[in-house]
mmCIF file of C-alpha atoms and ligand atoms in Angstrom:
data_model
loop_
_atom_site.group_PDB
_atom_site.id
_atom_site.type_symbol
_atom_site.label_atom_id
_atom_site.label_comp_id
_atom_site.label_asym_id
_atom_site.label_seq_id
_atom_site.Cartn_x
_atom_site.Cartn_y
_atom_site.Cartn_z
ATOM 1 C CA MET A 6 10.612 -53.550 -145.265
ATOM 2 C CA LYS A 7 9.529 -53.942 -141.653
ATOM 3 C CA ASN A 8 10.431 -50.952 -139.486
ATOM 4 C CA SER A 9 11.522 -51.462 -135.906
ATOM 5 C CA PHE A 10 9.438 -50.328 -132.980
ATOM 6 C CA LYS A 11 11.731 -47.317 -132.464
ATOM 7 C CA THR A 12 10.823 -46.052 -135.931
ATOM 8 C CA PHE A 13 7.143 -46.851 -135.408
ATOM 9 C CA LEU A 14 7.097 -44.636 -132.279
ATOM 10 C CA LYS A 15 8.385 -41.655 -134.261
ATOM 11 C CA HIS A 16 6.147 -42.094 -137.297
ATOM 12 C CA THR A 17 2.852 -43.269 -135.886
ATOM 13 C CA ALA A 18 -0.342 -41.279 -135.262
ATOM 14 C CA LYS A 19 0.334 -38.409 -137.653
ATOM 15 C CA ASP A 20 -2.756 -36.411 -138.468
ATOM 16 C CA PHE A 21 -2.755 -36.337 -142.259
ATOM 17 C CA HIS A 22 -6.103 -34.537 -142.361
ATOM 18 C CA ASN A 23 -4.754 -31.509 -140.450
ATOM 19 C CA GLN A 24 -1.177 -32.110 -141.617
ATOM 20 C CA SER A 25 0.113 -32.109 -138.062
ATOM 21 C CA VAL A 26 2.830 -34.443 -136.810
ATOM 22 C CA ASN A 27 0.867 -35.158 -133.641
ATOM 23 C CA PRO A 28 -2.804 -36.124 -133.437
ATOM 24 C CA PRO A 29 -5.153 -33.414 -132.106
ATOM 25 C CA VAL A 30 -6.688 -33.463 -128.644
ATOM 26 C CA VAL A 31 -10.316 -34.367 -129.207
ATOM 27 C CA ARG A 32 -12.301 -33.370 -126.126
ATOM 28 C CA ALA A 33 -15.856 -34.567 -126.026
ATOM 29 C CA SER A 34 -18.671 -35.700 -123.823
ATOM 30 C CA THR A 35 -21.433 -35.603 -126.441
ATOM 31 C CA ILE A 36 -20.642 -37.032 -129.854
ATOM 32 C CA ILE A 37 -22.909 -35.653 -132.588
ATOM 33 C CA PHE A 38 -24.118 -38.073 -135.259
ATOM 34 C CA LYS A 39 -25.758 -37.396 -138.604
ATOM 35 C CA SER A 40 -28.889 -39.359 -137.706
ATOM 36 C CA MET A 41 -30.230 -41.992 -135.341
ATOM 37 C CA LYS A 42 -29.258 -44.554 -137.970
ATOM 38 C CA HIS A 43 -25.681 -43.322 -137.777
ATOM 39 C CA ILE A 44 -25.746 -43.791 -133.966
ATOM 40 C CA ARG A 45 -27.063 -47.344 -134.282
ATOM 41 C CA ASN A 46 -24.511 -48.189 -136.989
ATOM 42 C CA THR A 47 -21.684 -46.974 -134.784
ATOM 43 C CA GLN A 48 -23.015 -48.961 -131.842
ATOM 44 C CA SER A 49 -23.283 -52.149 -133.871
ATOM 45 C CA LYS A 50 -19.751 -51.611 -135.225
ATOM 46 C CA ALA A 51 -18.545 -51.254 -131.615
ATOM 47 C CA LYS A 52 -20.294 -54.518 -130.712
ATOM 48 C CA LYS A 53 -18.793 -56.422 -133.649
ATOM 49 C CA ASN A 54 -15.329 -54.926 -133.218
ATOM 50 C CA PRO A 55 -14.912 -53.947 -129.550
ATOM 51 C CA THR A 56 -11.245 -52.990 -129.921
ATOM 52 C CA GLY A 57 -11.855 -50.929 -133.073
ATOM 53 C CA GLY A 58 -12.133 -47.466 -131.470
ATOM 54 C CA HIS A 59 -15.857 -46.872 -132.125
ATOM 55 C CA TYR A 60 -17.548 -44.641 -129.562
ATOM 56 C CA ASP A 61 -20.869 -42.911 -129.037
ATOM 57 C CA TYR A 62 -20.086 -41.041 -125.796
ATOM 58 C CA GLY A 63 -16.971 -39.371 -124.349
ATOM 59 C CA ARG A 64 -16.695 -41.777 -121.451
ATOM 60 C CA GLN A 65 -15.622 -44.411 -123.960
ATOM 61 C CA GLY A 66 -12.687 -42.190 -124.883
ATOM 62 C CA THR A 67 -12.208 -40.192 -128.055
ATOM 63 C CA SER A 68 -9.829 -40.609 -130.980
ATOM 64 C CA THR A 69 -7.027 -39.175 -128.768
ATOM 65 C CA THR A 70 -7.307 -41.961 -126.180
ATOM 66 C CA HIS A 71 -7.872 -44.610 -128.828
ATOM 67 C CA ILE A 72 -4.688 -43.620 -130.677
ATOM 68 C CA LEU A 73 -2.710 -44.015 -127.451
ATOM 69 C CA GLN A 74 -4.321 -47.407 -126.815
ATOM 70 C CA LYS A 75 -3.400 -48.546 -130.332
ATOM 71 C CA ILE A 76 0.243 -47.528 -129.888
ATOM 72 C CA LEU A 77 0.406 -49.273 -126.518
ATOM 73 C CA THR A 78 -1.261 -52.415 -127.878
ATOM 74 C CA LYS A 79 1.525 -52.641 -130.442
ATOM 75 C CA LEU A 80 4.212 -51.980 -127.828
ATOM 76 C CA GLU A 81 2.750 -54.594 -125.458
ATOM 77 C CA GLU A 82 2.084 -57.132 -128.257
ATOM 78 C CA SER A 83 -1.229 -57.690 -126.510
ATOM 79 C CA TYR A 84 -4.825 -58.166 -127.619
ATOM 80 C CA HIS A 85 -5.851 -54.755 -126.290
ATOM 81 C CA VAL A 86 -4.737 -52.004 -123.885
ATOM 82 C CA PHE A 87 -7.169 -50.131 -121.641
ATOM 83 C CA THR A 88 -6.083 -46.737 -120.332
ATOM 84 C CA THR A 89 -6.983 -45.394 -116.899
ATOM 85 C CA PRO A 90 -6.674 -42.026 -115.078
ATOM 86 C CA THR A 91 -3.786 -43.281 -112.885
ATOM 87 C CA GLY A 92 -1.492 -46.291 -112.685
ATOM 88 C CA PHE A 93 -3.201 -47.334 -109.489
ATOM 89 C CA GLY A 94 -6.525 -47.184 -111.345
ATOM 90 C CA ALA A 95 -5.100 -49.848 -113.690
ATOM 91 C CA VAL A 96 -4.090 -52.004 -110.685
ATOM 92 C CA PHE A 97 -7.629 -51.688 -109.300
ATOM 93 C CA LEU A 98 -9.241 -52.411 -112.672
ATOM 94 C CA ALA A 99 -7.156 -55.564 -113.180
ATOM 95 C CA ILE A 100 -8.084 -56.990 -109.780
ATOM 96 C CA PHE A 101 -11.720 -55.819 -109.794
ATOM 97 C CA SER A 102 -12.315 -57.268 -113.288
ATOM 98 C CA VAL A 103 -11.560 -60.874 -112.391
ATOM 99 C CA THR A 104 -12.184 -61.377 -108.657
ATOM 100 C CA ARG A 105 -15.461 -61.854 -106.791
ATOM 101 C CA PRO A 106 -16.433 -62.410 -103.115
ATOM 102 C CA GLY A 107 -15.133 -65.772 -101.923
ATOM 103 C CA ASP A 108 -12.074 -65.675 -104.191
ATOM 104 C CA GLU A 109 -8.470 -65.603 -103.047
ATOM 105 C CA ILE A 110 -5.549 -63.638 -104.475
ATOM 106 C CA ILE A 111 -1.882 -64.491 -104.042
ATOM 107 C CA ILE A 112 0.385 -61.468 -104.172
ATOM 108 C CA ALA A 113 4.144 -60.945 -104.122
ATOM 109 C CA ASP A 114 5.104 -59.638 -100.664
ATOM 110 C CA PRO A 115 6.975 -56.525 -101.832
ATOM 111 C CA VAL A 116 4.200 -55.053 -104.014
ATOM 112 C CA TYR A 117 3.640 -51.313 -104.230
ATOM 113 C CA MET A 118 2.180 -50.210 -100.882
ATOM 114 C CA PRO A 119 -1.237 -48.966 -102.134
ATOM 115 C CA THR A 120 -1.684 -52.301 -103.992
ATOM 116 C CA ARG A 121 -1.027 -54.026 -100.702
ATOM 117 C CA LEU A 122 -3.551 -51.841 -98.878
ATOM 118 C CA LEU A 123 -6.163 -52.421 -101.599
ATOM 119 C CA THR A 124 -5.958 -56.187 -101.379
ATOM 120 C CA GLU A 125 -5.091 -56.811 -97.747
ATOM 121 C CA ASN A 126 -7.439 -54.256 -96.165
ATOM 122 C CA PHE A 127 -10.082 -53.075 -98.610
ATOM 123 C CA LEU A 128 -10.898 -56.275 -100.514
ATOM 124 C CA LYS A 129 -11.065 -58.166 -97.228
ATOM 125 C CA GLU A 130 -14.283 -56.258 -96.530
ATOM 126 C CA PHE A 131 -15.693 -57.829 -99.722
ATOM 127 C CA ASN A 132 -14.693 -61.334 -98.637
ATOM 128 C CA ILE A 133 -11.733 -61.518 -101.003
ATOM 129 C CA LYS A 134 -8.758 -62.967 -99.192
ATOM 130 C CA THR A 135 -5.146 -62.015 -99.917
ATOM 131 C CA ILE A 136 -2.144 -64.215 -99.268
ATOM 132 C CA PHE A 137 1.392 -62.898 -99.694
ATOM 133 C CA TYR A 138 4.237 -65.007 -101.081
ATOM 134 C CA ASP A 139 7.983 -64.599 -100.814
ATOM 135 C CA PRO A 140 9.392 -63.648 -104.243
ATOM 136 C CA LYS A 141 12.664 -65.368 -103.318
ATOM 137 C CA ASN A 142 10.926 -68.646 -102.539
ATOM 138 C CA LEU A 143 8.201 -69.642 -104.988
ATOM 139 C CA LYS A 144 7.297 -72.618 -102.798
ATOM 140 C CA THR A 145 5.447 -70.060 -100.665
ATOM 141 C CA LEU A 146 3.381 -69.342 -103.775
ATOM 142 C CA GLU A 147 2.630 -72.969 -104.660
ATOM 143 C CA GLN A 148 1.861 -73.953 -101.079
ATOM 144 C CA ASN A 149 -0.759 -71.243 -100.702
ATOM 145 C CA ILE A 150 -2.789 -72.093 -103.800
ATOM 146 C CA THR A 151 -6.273 -73.359 -102.961
ATOM 147 C CA LYS A 152 -9.394 -74.133 -104.998
ATOM 148 C CA LYS A 153 -10.485 -70.551 -104.347
ATOM 149 C CA THR A 154 -7.334 -68.934 -105.786
ATOM 150 C CA LYS A 155 -8.381 -66.757 -108.700
ATOM 151 C CA LEU A 156 -5.413 -64.528 -109.354
ATOM 152 C CA ILE A 157 -1.646 -64.405 -108.903
ATOM 153 C CA PHE A 158 -0.516 -60.784 -108.803
ATOM 154 C CA VAL A 159 3.173 -60.174 -109.414
ATOM 155 C CA GLU A 160 5.193 -56.989 -109.289
ATOM 156 C CA ASN A 161 8.608 -57.270 -110.846
ATOM 157 C CA PRO A 162 10.964 -56.219 -109.448
ATOM 158 C CA GLY A 163 9.290 -55.774 -106.064
ATOM 159 C CA SER A 164 8.908 -52.226 -104.744
ATOM 160 C CA ASN A 165 11.548 -51.440 -102.043
ATOM 161 C CA THR A 166 13.367 -54.787 -102.331
ATOM 162 C CA PHE A 167 13.871 -55.025 -106.112
ATOM 163 C CA ASP A 168 13.735 -58.832 -106.128
ATOM 164 C CA PHE A 169 13.532 -60.333 -109.609
ATOM 165 C CA GLN A 170 11.374 -63.421 -109.840
ATOM 166 C CA ASP A 171 11.299 -66.425 -112.120
ATOM 167 C CA LEU A 172 8.369 -65.177 -114.202
ATOM 168 C CA GLY A 173 8.214 -68.259 -116.443
ATOM 169 C CA LYS A 174 7.919 -70.493 -113.412
ATOM 170 C CA ILE A 175 5.105 -68.373 -111.966
ATOM 171 C CA ILE A 176 3.215 -68.592 -115.252
ATOM 172 C CA SER A 177 3.584 -72.360 -115.433
ATOM 173 C CA ILE A 178 2.382 -72.754 -111.808
ATOM 174 C CA ALA A 179 -0.627 -70.555 -112.662
ATOM 175 C CA LYS A 180 -1.452 -72.420 -115.878
ATOM 176 C CA LYS A 181 -1.184 -75.809 -114.154
ATOM 177 C CA ASN A 182 -3.688 -74.629 -111.544
ATOM 178 C CA LYS A 183 -5.900 -72.656 -113.990
ATOM 179 C CA ILE A 184 -5.285 -69.368 -112.180
ATOM 180 C CA LEU A 185 -5.198 -65.949 -113.872
ATOM 181 C CA THR A 186 -2.034 -63.843 -113.710
ATOM 182 C CA ALA A 187 -1.338 -60.106 -113.589
ATOM 183 C CA ILE A 188 1.953 -58.255 -113.388
ATOM 184 C CA ASP A 189 2.809 -54.682 -112.495
ATOM 185 C CA ASN A 190 5.449 -53.976 -115.146
ATOM 186 C CA THR A 191 5.962 -50.268 -114.411
ATOM 187 C CA TRP A 192 9.708 -50.723 -113.750
ATOM 188 C CA GLY A 193 10.583 -52.466 -117.022
ATOM 189 C CA THR A 194 7.761 -51.237 -119.247
ATOM 190 C CA PRO A 195 7.051 -53.317 -122.365
ATOM 191 C CA TYR A 196 10.151 -51.732 -123.895
ATOM 192 C CA PHE A 197 12.260 -54.104 -121.763
ATOM 193 C CA LEU A 198 9.757 -56.874 -120.955
ATOM 194 C CA LYS A 199 6.602 -57.958 -122.790
ATOM 195 C CA PRO A 200 4.548 -59.818 -120.177
ATOM 196 C CA ILE A 201 1.605 -60.800 -122.396
ATOM 197 C CA SER A 202 3.880 -62.561 -124.874
ATOM 198 C CA ILE A 203 5.492 -64.616 -122.096
ATOM 199 C CA GLY A 204 2.067 -65.733 -120.860
ATOM 200 C CA PHE A 205 0.623 -63.201 -118.384
ATOM 201 C CA ASP A 206 -3.096 -62.503 -118.779
ATOM 202 C CA MET A 207 -2.815 -58.856 -117.683
ATOM 203 C CA SER A 208 0.007 -56.328 -117.540
ATOM 204 C CA ILE A 209 -0.107 -52.988 -115.761
ATOM 205 C CA VAL A 210 2.062 -49.935 -116.338
ATOM 206 C CA SER A 211 1.790 -46.635 -114.504
ATOM 207 C CA ALA A 212 1.947 -44.233 -117.472
ATOM 208 C CA THR A 213 2.744 -41.527 -114.915
ATOM 209 C CA LYS A 214 6.317 -42.847 -114.902
ATOM 210 C CA TYR A 215 8.349 -43.602 -118.063
ATOM 211 C CA TYR A 216 5.555 -43.388 -120.636
ATOM 212 C CA SER A 217 4.931 -39.710 -119.940
ATOM 213 C CA GLY A 218 8.511 -39.217 -118.744
ATOM 214 C CA HIS A 219 8.176 -35.583 -117.704
ATOM 215 C CA SER A 220 6.565 -35.726 -114.230
ATOM 216 C CA ASP A 221 3.582 -33.661 -115.294
ATOM 217 C CA VAL A 222 0.791 -36.109 -116.028
ATOM 218 C CA MET A 223 -0.861 -39.156 -114.464
ATOM 219 C CA GLY A 224 -2.227 -42.211 -116.229
ATOM 220 C CA GLY A 225 -2.224 -45.976 -116.360
ATOM 221 C CA SER A 226 -2.446 -48.800 -118.847
ATOM 222 C CA LEU A 227 -3.744 -52.319 -118.573
ATOM 223 C CA ALA A 228 -2.762 -54.682 -121.383
ATOM 224 C CA VAL A 229 -4.761 -57.879 -121.723
ATOM 225 C CA ASN A 230 -4.899 -61.077 -123.735
ATOM 226 C CA GLN A 231 -8.088 -62.187 -125.480
ATOM 227 C CA LYS A 232 -9.105 -64.434 -122.576
ATOM 228 C CA VAL A 233 -9.610 -61.622 -120.059
ATOM 229 C CA PHE A 234 -10.570 -58.843 -122.493
ATOM 230 C CA LYS A 235 -14.328 -59.197 -121.937
ATOM 231 C CA TYR A 236 -14.028 -59.061 -118.123
ATOM 232 C CA VAL A 237 -11.942 -55.883 -118.170
ATOM 233 C CA GLU A 238 -14.112 -54.245 -120.819
ATOM 234 C CA LYS A 239 -17.210 -54.828 -118.683
ATOM 235 C CA ALA A 240 -15.511 -53.642 -115.486
ATOM 236 C CA GLN A 241 -14.187 -50.502 -117.148
ATOM 237 C CA LYS A 242 -17.665 -49.611 -118.402
ATOM 238 C CA ILE A 243 -19.123 -50.119 -114.921
ATOM 239 C CA THR A 244 -16.451 -48.143 -113.074
ATOM 240 C CA GLY A 245 -16.059 -45.362 -115.649
ATOM 241 C CA LEU A 246 -12.289 -45.540 -115.115
ATOM 242 C CA ARG A 247 -11.152 -43.829 -118.319
ATOM 243 C CA LEU A 248 -8.202 -41.638 -119.163
ATOM 244 C CA GLY A 249 -9.036 -38.082 -120.300
ATOM 245 C CA PRO A 250 -7.935 -36.851 -123.772
ATOM 246 C CA ASP A 251 -5.513 -34.145 -122.551
ATOM 247 C CA ASP A 252 -3.589 -36.660 -120.457
ATOM 248 C CA ALA A 253 -3.719 -39.184 -123.321
ATOM 249 C CA TYR A 254 -2.190 -36.562 -125.624
ATOM 250 C CA LEU A 255 0.701 -35.895 -123.229
ATOM 251 C CA ILE A 256 1.373 -39.598 -122.750
ATOM 252 C CA THR A 257 1.416 -40.153 -126.537
ATOM 253 C CA ARG A 258 3.874 -37.279 -126.831
ATOM 254 C CA GLY A 259 6.065 -38.800 -124.124
ATOM 255 C CA LEU A 260 6.003 -42.200 -125.841
ATOM 256 C CA ARG A 261 7.752 -40.758 -128.909
ATOM 257 C CA THR A 262 11.001 -40.731 -126.916
ATOM 258 C CA LEU A 263 10.380 -43.704 -124.603
ATOM 259 C CA ASP A 264 13.168 -45.777 -126.171
ATOM 260 C CA VAL A 265 15.694 -42.916 -126.186
ATOM 261 C CA ARG A 266 15.008 -41.989 -122.583
ATOM 262 C CA LEU A 267 14.969 -45.561 -121.275
ATOM 263 C CA ASP A 268 18.234 -46.394 -123.067
ATOM 264 C CA LYS A 269 19.800 -43.400 -121.306
ATOM 265 C CA HIS A 270 18.258 -44.199 -117.890
ATOM 266 C CA TYR A 271 19.687 -47.707 -118.299
ATOM 267 C CA ASP A 272 23.146 -46.434 -119.227
ATOM 268 C CA ASN A 273 23.221 -43.873 -116.393
ATOM 269 C CA ALA A 274 21.890 -46.346 -113.815
ATOM 270 C CA MET A 275 24.542 -48.935 -114.748
ATOM 271 C CA LYS A 276 27.289 -46.315 -114.284
ATOM 272 C CA VAL A 277 25.879 -45.301 -110.904
ATOM 273 C CA ALA A 278 25.529 -49.006 -109.979
ATOM 274 C CA ALA A 279 29.189 -49.606 -110.860
ATOM 275 C CA PHE A 280 30.154 -46.802 -108.471
ATOM 276 C CA LEU A 281 27.802 -47.845 -105.645
ATOM 277 C CA SER A 282 28.739 -51.529 -105.849
ATOM 278 C CA LYS A 283 32.230 -50.610 -104.625
ATOM 279 C CA ASN A 284 30.921 -48.979 -101.449
ATOM 280 C CA LYS A 285 31.049 -51.349 -98.449
ATOM 281 C CA LYS A 286 28.227 -49.615 -96.570
ATOM 282 C CA VAL A 287 25.801 -50.159 -99.446
ATOM 283 C CA LYS A 288 24.057 -53.300 -100.653
ATOM 284 C CA LEU A 289 22.906 -52.435 -104.125
ATOM 285 C CA LEU A 290 19.367 -53.529 -105.050
ATOM 286 C CA TYR A 291 19.734 -53.458 -108.819
ATOM 287 C CA PRO A 292 20.576 -56.184 -111.380
ATOM 288 C CA TYR A 293 24.271 -55.421 -111.527
ATOM 289 C CA LYS A 294 26.346 -58.171 -109.916
ATOM 290 C CA LYS A 295 26.561 -60.954 -112.497
ATOM 291 C CA ARG A 296 26.601 -63.871 -110.100
ATOM 292 C CA SER A 297 23.574 -62.785 -108.074
ATOM 293 C CA GLN A 298 20.198 -64.513 -108.384
ATOM 294 C CA ASN A 299 18.563 -61.165 -109.144
ATOM 295 C CA TYR A 300 20.917 -60.577 -112.065
ATOM 296 C CA LYS A 301 20.208 -64.047 -113.484
ATOM 297 C CA MET A 302 16.447 -63.617 -113.242
ATOM 298 C CA TRP A 303 16.623 -60.140 -114.757
ATOM 299 C CA LYS A 304 18.828 -61.314 -117.635
ATOM 300 C CA LYS A 305 16.536 -64.245 -118.339
ATOM 301 C CA TYR A 306 13.510 -62.051 -119.039
ATOM 302 C CA TYR A 307 14.499 -58.401 -119.610
ATOM 303 C CA SER A 308 16.317 -56.715 -122.482
ATOM 304 C CA GLY A 309 17.344 -53.728 -120.330
ATOM 305 C CA ALA A 310 16.908 -52.010 -116.973
ATOM 306 C CA SER A 311 15.272 -48.762 -115.963
ATOM 307 C CA GLY A 312 16.545 -46.050 -113.631
ATOM 308 C CA LEU A 313 14.947 -47.097 -110.335
ATOM 309 C CA MET A 314 17.154 -48.816 -107.760
ATOM 310 C CA GLY A 315 17.333 -49.484 -104.048
ATOM 311 C CA LEU A 316 20.176 -49.189 -101.588
ATOM 312 C CA MET A 317 20.232 -51.175 -98.405
ATOM 313 C CA ILE A 318 22.517 -49.148 -96.194
ATOM 314 C CA LYS A 319 24.228 -50.552 -93.146
ATOM 315 C CA ALA A 320 24.693 -47.838 -90.566
ATOM 316 C CA LYS A 321 24.919 -47.846 -86.770
ATOM 317 C CA ASN A 322 23.685 -44.299 -86.764
ATOM 318 C CA LYS A 323 20.248 -44.254 -88.448
ATOM 319 C CA LYS A 324 20.115 -40.489 -88.606
ATOM 320 C CA SER A 325 23.242 -40.524 -90.735
ATOM 321 C CA VAL A 326 21.291 -42.301 -93.528
ATOM 322 C CA ILE A 327 18.716 -39.513 -93.528
ATOM 323 C CA LYS A 328 21.626 -37.067 -93.575
ATOM 324 C CA PHE A 329 23.002 -38.867 -96.651
ATOM 325 C CA VAL A 330 19.657 -38.413 -98.447
ATOM 326 C CA ASN A 331 19.330 -34.789 -97.335
ATOM 327 C CA SER A 332 22.853 -33.996 -98.531
ATOM 328 C CA LEU A 333 22.148 -34.962 -102.136
ATOM 329 C CA LYS A 334 22.036 -31.835 -104.264
ATOM 330 C CA LEU A 335 21.012 -33.194 -107.667
ATOM 331 C CA PHE A 336 18.316 -35.578 -106.402
ATOM 332 C CA GLY A 337 14.867 -34.201 -105.617
ATOM 333 C CA TYR A 338 12.994 -35.625 -102.610
ATOM 334 C CA GLY A 339 9.577 -36.765 -103.660
ATOM 335 C CA TYR A 340 7.254 -39.580 -104.641
ATOM 336 C CA SER A 341 6.879 -41.149 -108.039
ATOM 337 C CA TRP A 342 9.688 -41.694 -110.554
ATOM 338 C CA GLY A 343 10.211 -42.273 -114.286
ATOM 339 C CA GLY A 344 10.617 -38.600 -115.168
ATOM 340 C CA PHE A 345 13.786 -37.095 -116.641
ATOM 341 C CA GLU A 346 15.092 -36.055 -113.228
ATOM 342 C CA SER A 347 16.843 -37.903 -110.426
ATOM 343 C CA LEU A 348 15.017 -38.503 -107.144
ATOM 344 C CA ALA A 349 15.859 -39.907 -103.722
ATOM 345 C CA LEU A 350 13.620 -41.222 -100.966
ATOM 346 C CA HIS A 351 14.302 -42.758 -97.583
ATOM 347 C CA GLN A 352 11.983 -45.771 -97.439
ATOM 348 C CA GLY A 353 10.454 -45.683 -93.978
ATOM 349 C CA LYS A 354 7.597 -47.797 -92.668
ATOM 350 C CA SER A 355 4.984 -45.633 -94.399
ATOM 351 C CA GLU A 356 6.565 -46.398 -97.796
ATOM 352 C CA ARG A 357 7.201 -50.088 -97.074
ATOM 353 C CA GLY A 358 4.076 -51.189 -95.213
ATOM 354 C CA ASN A 359 3.943 -54.454 -93.252
ATOM 355 C CA ARG A 360 6.154 -56.723 -95.313
ATOM 356 C CA LYS A 361 5.936 -60.321 -94.221
ATOM 357 C CA TYR A 362 9.220 -61.390 -95.749
ATOM 358 C CA LEU A 363 11.366 -58.267 -95.483
ATOM 359 C CA ASN A 364 13.607 -58.997 -92.551
ATOM 360 C CA LEU A 365 15.582 -55.811 -92.106
ATOM 361 C CA ASN A 366 18.162 -55.852 -89.334
ATOM 362 C CA LYS A 367 18.203 -53.032 -86.817
ATOM 363 C CA ASN A 368 21.107 -51.307 -88.528
ATOM 364 C CA GLU A 369 19.729 -51.625 -92.081
ATOM 365 C CA ARG A 370 17.882 -48.838 -93.873
ATOM 366 C CA LEU A 371 16.378 -48.614 -97.343
ATOM 367 C CA VAL A 372 16.868 -45.708 -99.725
ATOM 368 C CA ARG A 373 15.352 -45.534 -103.202
ATOM 369 C CA LEU A 374 17.074 -43.678 -106.013
ATOM 370 C CA HIS A 375 15.678 -42.796 -109.378
ATOM 371 C CA ILE A 376 18.554 -42.234 -111.768
ATOM 372 C CA GLY A 377 17.500 -39.539 -114.217
ATOM 373 C CA LEU A 378 18.927 -38.211 -117.452
ATOM 374 C CA GLU A 379 21.510 -35.825 -115.979
ATOM 375 C CA ASP A 380 25.207 -36.330 -116.689
ATOM 376 C CA SER A 381 26.138 -39.537 -114.819
ATOM 377 C CA THR A 382 29.502 -38.050 -113.778
ATOM 378 C CA ASP A 383 27.671 -35.308 -111.878
ATOM 379 C CA LEU A 384 25.294 -37.785 -110.250
ATOM 380 C CA ILE A 385 28.183 -39.984 -109.098
ATOM 381 C CA ALA A 386 30.062 -36.983 -107.691
ATOM 382 C CA ASP A 387 26.931 -35.946 -105.798
ATOM 383 C CA LEU A 388 26.428 -39.450 -104.355
ATOM 384 C CA LYS A 389 30.109 -39.607 -103.409
ATOM 385 C CA GLN A 390 29.990 -36.436 -101.306
ATOM 386 C CA ALA A 391 26.662 -37.387 -99.675
ATOM 387 C CA LEU A 392 27.710 -40.970 -98.800
ATOM 388 C CA LYS A 393 30.433 -39.550 -96.545
ATOM 389 C CA HIS A 394 27.678 -38.799 -94.029
ATOM 390 C CA VAL A 395 26.752 -42.485 -93.550
ATOM 391 C CA LYS A 396 28.203 -43.596 -90.222
HETATM 392 C C1 PLP B 408 5.206 -50.039 -109.167
HETATM 393 C C2 PLP B 408 4.106 -49.027 -109.176
HETATM 394 N N1 PLP B 408 2.904 -49.388 -109.620
HETATM 395 C C3 PLP B 408 1.868 -48.537 -109.654
HETATM 396 C C4 PLP B 408 2.010 -47.234 -109.232
HETATM 397 C C5 PLP B 408 0.831 -46.318 -109.250
HETATM 398 O O1 PLP B 408 0.890 -45.424 -110.292
HETATM 399 P P1 PLP B 408 0.210 -43.973 -110.226
HETATM 400 O O2 PLP B 408 1.036 -43.152 -109.305
HETATM 401 O O3 PLP B 408 0.208 -43.536 -111.642
HETATM 402 O O4 PLP B 408 -1.173 -44.172 -109.695
HETATM 403 C C6 PLP B 408 3.244 -46.805 -108.772
HETATM 404 C C7 PLP B 408 3.440 -45.401 -108.320
HETATM 405 O O5 PLP B 408 4.409 -45.023 -107.709
HETATM 406 C C8 PLP B 408 4.334 -47.724 -108.735
HETATM 407 O O6 PLP B 408 5.548 -47.375 -108.263
#
């Protein structure tokens, strides 16, 4: 009998030695061996089986981080998963592992702002050029490919705009041109989309969000196929970008309920979307309206949707949009998302950055909502009273 992934999440990583349901936190810098021979044996095992969880020093992780990596490798259906101290660390590791001075990267225009700053500003100083493409028009991707293009970096859906792209088409363009691909899959997580199995070389998830699920830990994961494994392994060793065991423990604990929480975020978000889609002042940025291109692209690749959505609000009076956000009583105002609680954020210039293809009209404003695990009836009632302020 083959158990489903939901069952695997509940039953995996038990510590039979200590008879505990959850594996212990193993904190270590120095690892003590029985003899020098034992050290050498471990090192040669690590060489022969680099994904096997052998380690001779704490910077390579301990059993606590390796257990998490094993669970994530199964969830991602990937060759291996590397874990990093933050989600952004995983973004950096993916790009740093495969690009070198003289290379070019093509990136979706609405990527997460720090990813944009990393490529557009920082990597420029290392002679790595970034070109942005319009996720709604993949011709802007194809047209910008040159002999120097090393990597196509996708974020799906795009931060702020929530555009869903034709992922299969991007992969076939990349394969035709022998270009590597990476995707930031924090929104969907491999519970709803498995990027490595549809052909991406690398897939990033900020574990800070749904994996941990409780807004009290930071971490990241980078899933890879066999082709890029060796590059990322080398880069991780050089940068020392490793997740600590206490954070790994909390993320493993969060993963136990990933499916239950995401199913509920999905259900709540769809109910909120149904309510918001009736409001004339709001253009909903969420895969809800069946005839929209975004819905079709989402449906083609995802088995569900998470709780993060955007609202494009038309208002003559800009201050009234801020008033709408400030009037929400059940939504906290703050960065990040993916925890059990609802959040709201007005997306000003500092959150959006210089988007090339985001043509907001003067009277259009962006608000981001994270739909948490509260009772959806209460969330809808709260939104209803706050939306009255939009003028
Ligand atoms: C889409 C996306 N990717 C990556 C990150 C970075 O993750 P972290 O905050 O864990 O560094 C974030 C954080 O908000 C995000 O929204």
